[in-house]
mmCIF file of C-alpha atoms and ligand atoms in Angstrom:
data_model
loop_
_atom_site.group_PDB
_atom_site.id
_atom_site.type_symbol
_atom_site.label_atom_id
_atom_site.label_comp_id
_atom_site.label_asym_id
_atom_site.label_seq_id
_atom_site.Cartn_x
_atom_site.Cartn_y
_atom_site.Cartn_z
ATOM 1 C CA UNK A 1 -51.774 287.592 7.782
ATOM 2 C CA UNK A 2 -49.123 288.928 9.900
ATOM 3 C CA UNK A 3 -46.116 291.793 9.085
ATOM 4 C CA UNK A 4 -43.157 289.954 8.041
ATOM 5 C CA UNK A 5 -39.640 291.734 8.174
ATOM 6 C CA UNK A 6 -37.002 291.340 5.590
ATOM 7 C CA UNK A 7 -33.537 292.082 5.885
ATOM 8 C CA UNK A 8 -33.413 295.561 4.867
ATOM 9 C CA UNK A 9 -33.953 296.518 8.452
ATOM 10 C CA UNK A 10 -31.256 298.706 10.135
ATOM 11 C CA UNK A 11 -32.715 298.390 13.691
ATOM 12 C CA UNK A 12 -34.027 302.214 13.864
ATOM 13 C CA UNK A 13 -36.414 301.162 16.399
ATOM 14 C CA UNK A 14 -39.158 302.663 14.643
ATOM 15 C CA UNK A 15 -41.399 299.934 14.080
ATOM 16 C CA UNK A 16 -41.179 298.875 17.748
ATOM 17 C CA UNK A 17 -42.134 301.933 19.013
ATOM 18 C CA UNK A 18 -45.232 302.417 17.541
ATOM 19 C CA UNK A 19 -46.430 298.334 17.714
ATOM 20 C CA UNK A 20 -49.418 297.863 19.837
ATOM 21 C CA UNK A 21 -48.954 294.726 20.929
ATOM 22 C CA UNK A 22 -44.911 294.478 21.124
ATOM 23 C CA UNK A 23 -44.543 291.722 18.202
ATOM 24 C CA UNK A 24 -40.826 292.573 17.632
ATOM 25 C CA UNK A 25 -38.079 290.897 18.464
ATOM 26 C CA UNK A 26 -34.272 291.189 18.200
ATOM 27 C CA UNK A 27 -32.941 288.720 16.015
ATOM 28 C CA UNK A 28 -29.345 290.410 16.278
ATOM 29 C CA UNK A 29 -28.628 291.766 12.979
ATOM 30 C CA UNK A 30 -32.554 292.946 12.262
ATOM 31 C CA UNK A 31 -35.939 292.890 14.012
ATOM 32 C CA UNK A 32 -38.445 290.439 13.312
ATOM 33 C CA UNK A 33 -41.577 289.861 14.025
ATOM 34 C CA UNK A 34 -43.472 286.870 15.656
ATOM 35 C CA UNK A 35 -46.645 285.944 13.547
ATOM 36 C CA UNK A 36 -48.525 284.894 16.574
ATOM 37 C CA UNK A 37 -48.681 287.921 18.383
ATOM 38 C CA UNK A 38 -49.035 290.593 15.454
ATOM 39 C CA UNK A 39 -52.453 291.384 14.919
ATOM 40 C CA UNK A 40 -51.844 292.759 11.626
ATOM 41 C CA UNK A 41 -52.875 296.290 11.821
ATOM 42 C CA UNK A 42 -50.243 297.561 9.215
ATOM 43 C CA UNK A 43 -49.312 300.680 11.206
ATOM 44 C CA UNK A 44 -45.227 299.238 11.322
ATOM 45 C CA UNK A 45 -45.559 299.188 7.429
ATOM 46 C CA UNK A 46 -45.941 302.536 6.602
ATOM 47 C CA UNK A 47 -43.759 303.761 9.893
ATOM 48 C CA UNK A 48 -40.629 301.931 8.226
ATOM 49 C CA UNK A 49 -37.936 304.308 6.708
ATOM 50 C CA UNK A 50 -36.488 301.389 4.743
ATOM 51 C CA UNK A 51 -39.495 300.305 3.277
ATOM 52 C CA UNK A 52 -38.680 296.816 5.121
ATOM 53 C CA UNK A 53 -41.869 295.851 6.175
ATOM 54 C CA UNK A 54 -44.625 294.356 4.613
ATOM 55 C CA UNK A 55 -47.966 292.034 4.787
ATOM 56 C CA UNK A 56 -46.730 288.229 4.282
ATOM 57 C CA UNK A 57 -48.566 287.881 1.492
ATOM 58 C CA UNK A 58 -46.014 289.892 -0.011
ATOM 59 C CA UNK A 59 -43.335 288.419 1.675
ATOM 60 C CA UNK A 60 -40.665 285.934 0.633
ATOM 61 C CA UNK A 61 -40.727 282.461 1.739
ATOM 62 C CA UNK A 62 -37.520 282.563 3.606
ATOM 63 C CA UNK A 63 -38.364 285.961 5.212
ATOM 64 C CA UNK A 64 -41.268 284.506 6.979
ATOM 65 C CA UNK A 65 -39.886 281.619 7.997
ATOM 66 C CA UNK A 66 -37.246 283.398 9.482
ATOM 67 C CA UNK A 67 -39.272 285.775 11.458
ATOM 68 C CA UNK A 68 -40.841 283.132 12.827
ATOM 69 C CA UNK A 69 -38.049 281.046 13.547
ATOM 70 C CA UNK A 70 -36.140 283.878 15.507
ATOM 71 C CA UNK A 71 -39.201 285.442 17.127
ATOM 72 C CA UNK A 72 -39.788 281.932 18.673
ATOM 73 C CA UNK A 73 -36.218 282.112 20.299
ATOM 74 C CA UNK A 74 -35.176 285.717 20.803
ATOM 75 C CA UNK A 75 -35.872 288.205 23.357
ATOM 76 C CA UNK A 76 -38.947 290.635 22.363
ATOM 77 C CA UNK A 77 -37.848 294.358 21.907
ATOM 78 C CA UNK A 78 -39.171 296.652 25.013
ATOM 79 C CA UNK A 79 -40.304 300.078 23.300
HETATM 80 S S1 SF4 B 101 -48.838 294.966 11.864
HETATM 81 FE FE1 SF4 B 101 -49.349 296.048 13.791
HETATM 82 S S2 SF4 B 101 -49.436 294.408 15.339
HETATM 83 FE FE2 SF4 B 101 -48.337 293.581 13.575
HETATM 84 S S3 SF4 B 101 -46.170 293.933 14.020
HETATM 85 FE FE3 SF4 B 101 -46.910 295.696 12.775
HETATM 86 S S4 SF4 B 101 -47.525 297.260 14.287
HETATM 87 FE FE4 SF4 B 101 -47.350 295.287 15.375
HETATM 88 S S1 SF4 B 102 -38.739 300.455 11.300
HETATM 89 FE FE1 SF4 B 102 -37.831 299.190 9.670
HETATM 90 S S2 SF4 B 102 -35.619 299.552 9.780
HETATM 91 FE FE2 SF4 B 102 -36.525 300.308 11.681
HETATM 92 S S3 SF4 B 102 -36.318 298.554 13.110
HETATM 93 FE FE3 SF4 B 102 -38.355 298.413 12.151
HETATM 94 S S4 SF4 B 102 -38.090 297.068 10.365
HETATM 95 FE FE4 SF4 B 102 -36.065 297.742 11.024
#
């Protein structure tokens, strides 16, 4: 059950900072985050000053898809 970003995201870079495994990527006007490397360990959820970030389960429909859509195609975010 991956993180899923929505697009309340102002590109702070916080999130991708802290990620252990560098699941972000840059999809322009916000950060997403690719569902096949997050391991879910919920530390970008709480780290989030926009409260953008959550589980997927809590996610909407079009959120996820486009996380995963854009994390397929653009460039992963170097901390
Ligand atoms: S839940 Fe953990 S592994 Fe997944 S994107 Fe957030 S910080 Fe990275
Ligand atoms: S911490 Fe939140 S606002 Fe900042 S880049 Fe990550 S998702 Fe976007």
């Amino acid at each position: 059950m991956p993180s899923v970003i929505n697009d309340s995201c102002v590109k702070c870079g916080a999130c991708a900072s802290i990620c252990p495994v560098s699941a972000m990527h840059d999809a322009g006007s916000q950060l997403v985050i690719d569902p096949d490397t997050c391991i879910d360990c919920g530390a970008c959820i709480a780290e989030c000053p926009q409260g953008a970030i959550s589980n997927d389960s809590e996610a909407t429909a079009e959120a996820i898809k486009f996380n995963a859509e854009k994390a397929a195609t653009c460039p992963s975010v170097a901390d």
